[in-house]
Amino acid sequence: MTHDTAEQLASYRRTIDNLDSALLYILAERFRCTEQVGHLKAEQAMPAIDNERERRQLDRLKNIANDVGLSPHFVEGLMRMIVGAVVERHREIAAEK
């Protein structure tokens, strides 16, 4: 590997590291917001799952994925994992009330 190649690779990796950090900060903020939703739902005795909202959101995000060149299948899996964690937390909050 040449010096130039090593430098280019290091530069790409620094960018990836920064983006990974940004993703985590964004996810943390998302979970803070969904925590508030969970408390509101628990106070109002609302179900943890809103299938219609999830369907609309997933459709919207898959359309965005297409627009930006991401696999809609990947985005669907990612969002199902995130929403699954949120629903689990909402159920925990409801059980604590």
XYZ file of C-alpha atoms in Angstrom:
97
model
C 0.000 0.000 0.000
C 1.372 3.381 -0.953
C 1.551 6.324 1.413
C -1.139 8.138 -0.599
C -3.439 5.132 -0.405
C -2.891 4.840 3.340
C -3.691 8.536 3.804
C -6.824 8.277 1.663
C -7.984 5.231 3.630
C -7.312 6.990 6.943
C -9.296 10.008 5.757
C -12.271 7.850 4.761
C -12.131 6.047 8.084
C -12.105 9.319 10.046
C -15.215 10.382 8.149
C -16.872 7.021 8.854
C -15.986 7.309 12.554
C -17.522 10.795 12.706
C -20.670 9.627 10.945
C -20.985 6.628 13.290
C -20.755 8.981 16.260
C -23.379 11.282 14.744
C -25.703 8.314 14.175
C -25.438 7.367 17.845
C -26.183 10.903 19.008
C -29.213 11.033 16.689
C -30.441 7.650 17.934
C -30.040 8.781 21.536
C -32.152 11.858 20.811
C -34.758 9.727 19.062
C -34.962 7.421 22.077
C -35.283 10.400 24.435
C -38.272 11.561 22.418
C -39.854 8.117 22.238
C -39.403 7.824 26.004
C -41.703 10.840 26.368
C -44.185 9.218 23.980
C -44.090 6.088 26.141
C -44.939 8.059 29.268
C -47.785 9.859 27.506
C -49.171 6.586 26.182
C -48.962 5.010 29.635
C -50.706 7.980 31.280
C -53.497 7.798 28.702
C -53.690 3.966 28.765
C -52.846 3.831 25.068
C -51.354 0.692 23.491
C -47.591 0.495 23.038
C -48.003 -0.340 19.357
C -49.628 1.846 16.709
C -49.607 -0.390 13.641
C -51.029 2.256 11.331
C -48.378 4.809 12.364
C -45.639 2.209 11.943
C -46.895 1.283 8.457
C -47.067 4.912 7.315
C -43.631 5.677 8.742
C -42.069 2.591 7.197
C -43.558 3.413 3.793
C -42.267 6.981 4.075
C -38.776 5.872 5.061
C -38.582 3.233 2.331
C -39.449 5.933 -0.209
C -36.659 8.103 1.194
C -34.311 5.110 1.035
C -35.083 4.741 -2.669
C -34.487 8.443 -3.231
C -31.072 8.425 -1.531
C -29.849 5.109 -2.902
C -30.268 2.924 0.176
C -31.824 -0.505 0.136
C -35.456 -0.277 1.280
C -35.014 -3.796 2.672
C -32.097 -2.606 4.817
C -34.051 0.434 6.017
C -37.050 -1.738 6.874
C -34.893 -4.089 8.950
C -33.188 -1.202 10.720
C -36.466 0.508 11.534
C -38.076 -2.715 12.742
C -35.156 -3.166 15.129
C -35.431 0.427 16.389
C -39.220 0.366 16.699
C -39.044 -3.017 18.426
C -36.782 -1.538 21.098
C -39.115 1.437 21.477
C -42.212 -0.745 21.837
C -40.440 -2.875 24.435
C -39.567 0.273 26.386
C -43.152 1.571 26.105
C -44.381 -1.696 27.573
C -41.914 -1.369 30.439
C -43.099 2.176 31.132
C -46.747 1.055 31.096
C -45.958 -1.769 33.515
C -44.329 0.716 35.907
C -47.475 2.902 36.057
